[in-house]
PDB file of C-alpha atoms in Angstrom:
ATOM      1  CA  UNK Q   1     -11.907  -8.699  -3.380  1.00 95.00           C
ATOM      2  CA  UNK Q   2     -12.008 -10.999  -0.381  1.00 97.00           C
ATOM      3  CA  UNK Q   3     -10.867 -10.133   3.160  1.00 98.00           C
ATOM      4  CA  UNK Q   4      -9.874 -13.239   5.078  1.00 98.00           C
ATOM      5  CA  UNK Q   5      -7.689 -14.470   7.895  1.00 98.00           C
ATOM      6  CA  UNK Q   6      -4.111 -15.430   7.119  1.00 98.00           C
ATOM      7  CA  UNK Q   7      -3.822 -19.112   6.276  1.00 97.00           C
ATOM      8  CA  UNK Q   8      -0.835 -21.485   6.291  1.00 97.00           C
ATOM      9  CA  UNK Q   9       1.079 -20.915   3.069  1.00 97.00           C
ATOM     10  CA  UNK Q  10       0.330 -17.167   2.938  1.00 98.00           C
ATOM     11  CA  UNK Q  11       3.582 -16.174   4.653  1.00 98.00           C
ATOM     12  CA  UNK Q  12       5.649 -15.492   1.514  1.00 98.00           C
ATOM     13  CA  UNK Q  13       2.905 -13.461  -0.134  1.00 98.00           C
ATOM     14  CA  UNK Q  14       2.346 -11.453   3.069  1.00 98.00           C
ATOM     15  CA  UNK Q  15       6.089 -10.789   3.265  1.00 98.00           C
ATOM     16  CA  UNK Q  16       6.103  -9.671  -0.385  1.00 98.00           C
ATOM     17  CA  UNK Q  17       3.182  -7.245  -0.054  1.00 98.00           C
ATOM     18  CA  UNK Q  18       4.668  -5.690   3.103  1.00 98.00           C
ATOM     19  CA  UNK Q  19       8.131  -5.397   1.520  1.00 98.00           C
ATOM     20  CA  UNK Q  20       6.670  -3.777  -1.608  1.00 98.00           C
ATOM     21  CA  UNK Q  21       4.484  -1.316   0.319  1.00 98.00           C
ATOM     22  CA  UNK Q  22       7.310   0.180   2.395  1.00 97.00           C
ATOM     23  CA  UNK Q  23      10.749   1.625   1.665  1.00 97.00           C
ATOM     24  CA  UNK Q  24      12.497  -1.364   3.294  1.00 97.00           C
ATOM     25  CA  UNK Q  25      11.538  -4.888   4.275  1.00 98.00           C
ATOM     26  CA  UNK Q  26      11.507  -3.998   8.007  1.00 98.00           C
ATOM     27  CA  UNK Q  27       7.709  -4.220   8.283  1.00 98.00           C
ATOM     28  CA  UNK Q  28       7.714  -7.552   6.433  1.00 98.00           C
ATOM     29  CA  UNK Q  29      10.346  -8.909   8.823  1.00 98.00           C
ATOM     30  CA  UNK Q  30       8.320  -7.549  11.759  1.00 98.00           C
ATOM     31  CA  UNK Q  31       5.265  -9.572  10.706  1.00 98.00           C
ATOM     32  CA  UNK Q  32       7.410 -12.712  10.486  1.00 98.00           C
ATOM     33  CA  UNK Q  33       8.871 -12.058  13.954  1.00 98.00           C
ATOM     34  CA  UNK Q  34       5.423 -11.430  15.451  1.00 98.00           C
ATOM     35  CA  UNK Q  35       4.216 -14.703  13.945  1.00 98.00           C
ATOM     36  CA  UNK Q  36       7.267 -16.614  15.248  1.00 98.00           C
ATOM     37  CA  UNK Q  37       6.765 -15.141  18.737  1.00 98.00           C
ATOM     38  CA  UNK Q  38       3.064 -16.048  18.827  1.00 98.00           C
ATOM     39  CA  UNK Q  39       2.169 -12.344  18.944  1.00 98.00           C
ATOM     40  CA  UNK Q  40       0.350 -12.085  15.621  1.00 98.00           C
ATOM     41  CA  UNK Q  41      -3.112 -12.030  17.190  1.00 98.00           C
ATOM     42  CA  UNK Q  42      -4.911 -10.799  14.063  1.00 98.00           C
ATOM     43  CA  UNK Q  43      -3.485 -11.218  10.595  1.00 98.00           C
ATOM     44  CA  UNK Q  44      -5.840 -10.557   7.742  1.00 98.00           C
ATOM     45  CA  UNK Q  45      -5.250 -10.341   4.009  1.00 98.00           C
ATOM     46  CA  UNK Q  46      -7.023  -8.740   1.091  1.00 98.00           C
ATOM     47  CA  UNK Q  47      -7.065 -11.223  -1.754  1.00 98.00           C
ATOM     48  CA  UNK Q  48      -8.122 -10.812  -5.359  1.00 98.00           C
ATOM     49  CA  UNK Q  49      -7.985 -13.490  -8.047  1.00 97.00           C
ATOM     50  CA  UNK Q  50      -5.893 -15.660  -5.729  1.00 96.00           C
ATOM     51  CA  UNK Q  51      -3.266 -12.951  -5.110  1.00 98.00           C
ATOM     52  CA  UNK Q  52      -2.688 -11.219  -1.777  1.00 98.00           C
ATOM     53  CA  UNK Q  53      -2.858  -7.464  -2.380  1.00 98.00           C
ATOM     54  CA  UNK Q  54      -3.081  -6.231   1.215  1.00 98.00           C
ATOM     55  CA  UNK Q  55      -2.338  -7.213   4.802  1.00 98.00           C
ATOM     56  CA  UNK Q  56      -2.954  -5.939   8.336  1.00 98.00           C
ATOM     57  CA  UNK Q  57      -1.665  -7.104  11.716  1.00 98.00           C
ATOM     58  CA  UNK Q  58      -2.664  -6.624  15.352  1.00 98.00           C
ATOM     59  CA  UNK Q  59      -0.366  -7.653  18.186  1.00 98.00           C
ATOM     60  CA  UNK Q  60      -0.681  -7.428  21.976  1.00 98.00           C
ATOM     61  CA  UNK Q  61       0.706  -4.502  23.902  1.00 98.00           C
ATOM     62  CA  UNK Q  62       1.816  -4.329  27.523  1.00 97.00           C
ATOM     63  CA  UNK Q  63      -0.288  -1.349  28.564  1.00 97.00           C
ATOM     64  CA  UNK Q  64      -0.954   0.295  31.911  1.00 96.00           C
ATOM     65  CA  UNK Q  65      -3.435   3.152  32.412  1.00 94.00           C
ATOM     66  CA  UNK Q  66      -3.546   4.930  35.770  1.00 95.00           C
ATOM     67  CA  UNK Q  67      -1.720   1.961  37.317  1.00 95.00           C
ATOM     68  CA  UNK Q  68      -4.255  -0.567  35.961  1.00 93.00           C
ATOM     69  CA  UNK Q  69      -3.515  -3.092  33.185  1.00 95.00           C
ATOM     70  CA  UNK Q  70      -5.440  -2.640  29.959  1.00 94.00           C
ATOM     71  CA  UNK Q  71      -6.306  -4.967  27.095  1.00 95.00           C
ATOM     72  CA  UNK Q  72      -4.575  -3.127  24.261  1.00 97.00           C
ATOM     73  CA  UNK Q  73      -3.430  -4.046  20.779  1.00 98.00           C
ATOM     74  CA  UNK Q  74      -0.867  -2.498  18.480  1.00 98.00           C
ATOM     75  CA  UNK Q  75      -2.070  -2.018  14.910  1.00 98.00           C
ATOM     76  CA  UNK Q  76       0.496  -2.404  12.195  1.00 95.00           C
ATOM     77  CA  UNK Q  77       1.787  -2.807   9.803  1.00 97.00           C
ATOM     78  CA  UNK Q  78      -0.936  -2.136   7.262  1.00 98.00           C
ATOM     79  CA  UNK Q  79       0.240  -2.780   3.714  1.00 98.00           C
ATOM     80  CA  UNK Q  80      -1.327  -2.594   0.276  1.00 98.00           C
ATOM     81  CA  UNK Q  81       0.433  -3.504  -2.957  1.00 98.00           C
ATOM     82  CA  UNK Q  82       1.729  -0.245  -4.492  1.00 98.00           C
ATOM     83  CA  UNK Q  83      -0.286  -0.679  -7.695  1.00 97.00           C
ATOM     84  CA  UNK Q  84      -3.490  -1.081  -5.622  1.00 97.00           C
ATOM     85  CA  UNK Q  85      -3.093   1.799  -3.169  1.00 97.00           C
ATOM     86  CA  UNK Q  86      -5.715   4.575  -3.002  1.00 96.00           C
ATOM     87  CA  UNK Q  87      -8.548   2.132  -3.774  1.00 97.00           C
ATOM     88  CA  UNK Q  88      -9.866   1.790  -0.201  1.00 97.00           C
ATOM     89  CA  UNK Q  89      -8.239  -1.589   0.472  1.00 98.00           C
ATOM     90  CA  UNK Q  90      -6.279  -0.286   3.469  1.00 98.00           C
ATOM     91  CA  UNK Q  91      -9.439   1.300   4.880  1.00 98.00           C
ATOM     92  CA  UNK Q  92     -11.317  -1.986   4.628  1.00 98.00           C
ATOM     93  CA  UNK Q  93      -8.477  -3.792   6.397  1.00 98.00           C
ATOM     94  CA  UNK Q  94      -8.365  -1.206   9.227  1.00 98.00           C
ATOM     95  CA  UNK Q  95     -12.141  -1.373   9.682  1.00 98.00           C
ATOM     96  CA  UNK Q  96     -12.003  -5.183   9.806  1.00 98.00           C
ATOM     97  CA  UNK Q  97      -9.262  -5.052  12.462  1.00 98.00           C
ATOM     98  CA  UNK Q  98     -11.269  -2.613  14.582  1.00 98.00           C
ATOM     99  CA  UNK Q  99     -14.410  -4.771  14.332  1.00 98.00           C
ATOM    100  CA  UNK Q 100     -12.445  -7.875  15.319  1.00 98.00           C
ATOM    101  CA  UNK Q 101     -10.859  -6.135  18.323  1.00 98.00           C
ATOM    102  CA  UNK Q 102     -14.266  -4.914  19.480  1.00 97.00           C
ATOM    103  CA  UNK Q 103     -15.743  -8.404  19.131  1.00 97.00           C
ATOM    104  CA  UNK Q 104     -12.923  -9.778  21.301  1.00 97.00           C
ATOM    105  CA  UNK Q 105     -13.468  -7.167  24.066  1.00 94.00           C
ATOM    106  CA  UNK Q 106     -10.168  -5.336  23.629  1.00 96.00           C
ATOM    107  CA  UNK Q 107     -10.207  -1.872  25.203  1.00 95.00           C
ATOM    108  CA  UNK Q 108      -7.734   0.073  23.106  1.00 96.00           C
ATOM    109  CA  UNK Q 109      -5.820   0.001  19.825  1.00 98.00           C
ATOM    110  CA  UNK Q 110      -2.586   1.975  19.484  1.00 98.00           C
ATOM    111  CA  UNK Q 111      -0.663   2.711  16.310  1.00 98.00           C
ATOM    112  CA  UNK Q 112       2.119   4.752  14.825  1.00 95.00           C
ATOM    113  CA  UNK Q 113       0.967   6.367  11.593  1.00 95.00           C
ATOM    114  CA  UNK Q 114      -0.241   9.381   9.679  1.00 96.00           C
ATOM    115  CA  UNK Q 115      -2.949  11.210  11.696  1.00 97.00           C
ATOM    116  CA  UNK Q 116      -4.461  12.536   8.470  1.00 95.00           C
ATOM    117  CA  UNK Q 117      -5.212   8.967   7.425  1.00 96.00           C
ATOM    118  CA  UNK Q 118      -6.041   7.242  10.708  1.00 98.00           C
ATOM    119  CA  UNK Q 119      -8.224   9.977  12.217  1.00 97.00           C
ATOM    120  CA  UNK Q 120     -11.031   8.897   9.841  1.00 97.00           C
ATOM    121  CA  UNK Q 121     -11.289   5.686  11.894  1.00 98.00           C
ATOM    122  CA  UNK Q 122     -11.361   7.524  15.239  1.00 97.00           C
ATOM    123  CA  UNK Q 123      -7.657   7.301  16.116  1.00 98.00           C
ATOM    124  CA  UNK Q 124      -6.331  10.338  17.936  1.00 96.00           C
ATOM    125  CA  UNK Q 125      -2.920  11.667  18.916  1.00 97.00           C
ATOM    126  CA  UNK Q 126      -4.608  13.272  21.940  1.00 96.00           C
ATOM    127  CA  UNK Q 127      -5.913   9.917  23.215  1.00 95.00           C
ATOM    128  CA  UNK Q 128      -2.395   8.444  23.074  1.00 97.00           C
ATOM    129  CA  UNK Q 129      -0.696  11.313  24.957  1.00 96.00           C
ATOM    130  CA  UNK Q 130      -1.120   9.822  28.472  1.00 96.00           C
ATOM    131  CA  UNK Q 131       0.907   6.748  27.453  1.00 97.00           C
ATOM    132  CA  UNK Q 132       4.671   6.836  27.823  1.00 96.00           C
ATOM    133  CA  UNK Q 133       6.261   5.031  24.906  1.00 95.00           C
ATOM    134  CA  UNK Q 134       9.502   5.165  22.914  1.00 93.00           C
ATOM    135  CA  UNK Q 135       7.212   5.929  19.951  1.00 92.00           C
ATOM    136  CA  UNK Q 136       5.353   8.823  21.607  1.00 93.00           C
ATOM    137  CA  UNK Q 137       5.045  11.892  19.423  1.00 95.00           C
ATOM    138  CA  UNK Q 138       2.963  13.355  16.599  1.00 97.00           C
ATOM    139  CA  UNK Q 139       2.276   9.966  14.930  1.00 97.00           C
ATOM    140  CA  UNK Q 140       1.483   7.943  18.082  1.00 98.00           C
ATOM    141  CA  UNK Q 141      -2.302   7.476  18.191  1.00 98.00           C
ATOM    142  CA  UNK Q 142      -4.958   5.571  20.088  1.00 97.00           C
ATOM    143  CA  UNK Q 143      -8.526   4.451  19.550  1.00 97.00           C
ATOM    144  CA  UNK Q 144     -10.695   3.669  22.574  1.00 96.00           C
ATOM    145  CA  UNK Q 145     -12.930   0.706  21.789  1.00 96.00           C
ATOM    146  CA  UNK Q 146     -14.897   1.081  25.032  1.00 85.00           C
ATOM    147  CA  UNK Q 147     -16.437   4.532  24.710  1.00 78.00           C
ATOM    148  CA  UNK Q 148     -17.568   4.441  28.350  1.00 80.00           C
ATOM    149  CA  UNK Q 149     -14.012   3.952  29.655  1.00 78.00           C
ATOM    150  CA  UNK Q 150     -12.472   6.684  31.753  1.00 79.00           C
ATOM    151  CA  UNK Q 151      -9.487   8.044  29.828  1.00 88.00           C
ATOM    152  CA  UNK Q 152      -6.314   7.845  31.921  1.00 93.00           C
ATOM    153  CA  UNK Q 153      -4.151  10.638  33.215  1.00 94.00           C
ATOM    154  CA  UNK Q 154      -0.970   8.603  32.813  1.00 96.00           C
ATOM    155  CA  UNK Q 155       0.237   5.241  31.695  1.00 96.00           C
ATOM    156  CA  UNK Q 156       2.652   3.358  29.478  1.00 97.00           C
ATOM    157  CA  UNK Q 157       2.306   1.355  26.301  1.00 97.00           C
ATOM    158  CA  UNK Q 158       4.901  -1.146  25.102  1.00 97.00           C
ATOM    159  CA  UNK Q 159       4.652  -2.948  21.795  1.00 97.00           C
ATOM    160  CA  UNK Q 160       5.281  -6.685  21.463  1.00 97.00           C
ATOM    161  CA  UNK Q 161       9.002  -7.583  21.834  1.00 97.00           C
ATOM    162  CA  UNK Q 162       9.474  -8.025  18.057  1.00 97.00           C
ATOM    163  CA  UNK Q 163       9.169  -4.263  17.573  1.00 95.00           C
ATOM    164  CA  UNK Q 164      12.256  -3.733  19.706  1.00 93.00           C
ATOM    165  CA  UNK Q 165      14.268  -6.235  17.664  1.00 93.00           C
ATOM    166  CA  UNK Q 166      13.939  -4.373  14.370  1.00 87.00           C
TER     167      UNK Q 166
END
């Protein structure tokens, strides 16, 4: 299996893997909208024998922490073809996204997902609690990439505009 950046011509296969991995095609449409808006900052695929079997996206967030702007990304969607789930492909994609964000000096990654799954990568519901968001709740999580950063008392986190158009 090869992890690589999205390339021109991958769009239909990325749409297909996202549509197959979720109950509706909303996540697949979201990726297309992020791409069209120029907000698909990181788009990586898992490929095997020429077929795309997984995909992950990172997009910018408008984030304020204690009245100071932060460099934050929204992670998602993460998709793996249904017949390839539970093989560690999603984990490899998440780890690659985290490494990329760290290498680009981002401060924070935020996501909406299952804490039982994402906590293994260091994401925490507790770390996301200071951020006001329409998605706040038991699945709203954050991962601090700068471990020396002072965690805020309050703030807000807004996903890229495409999320609001779903």
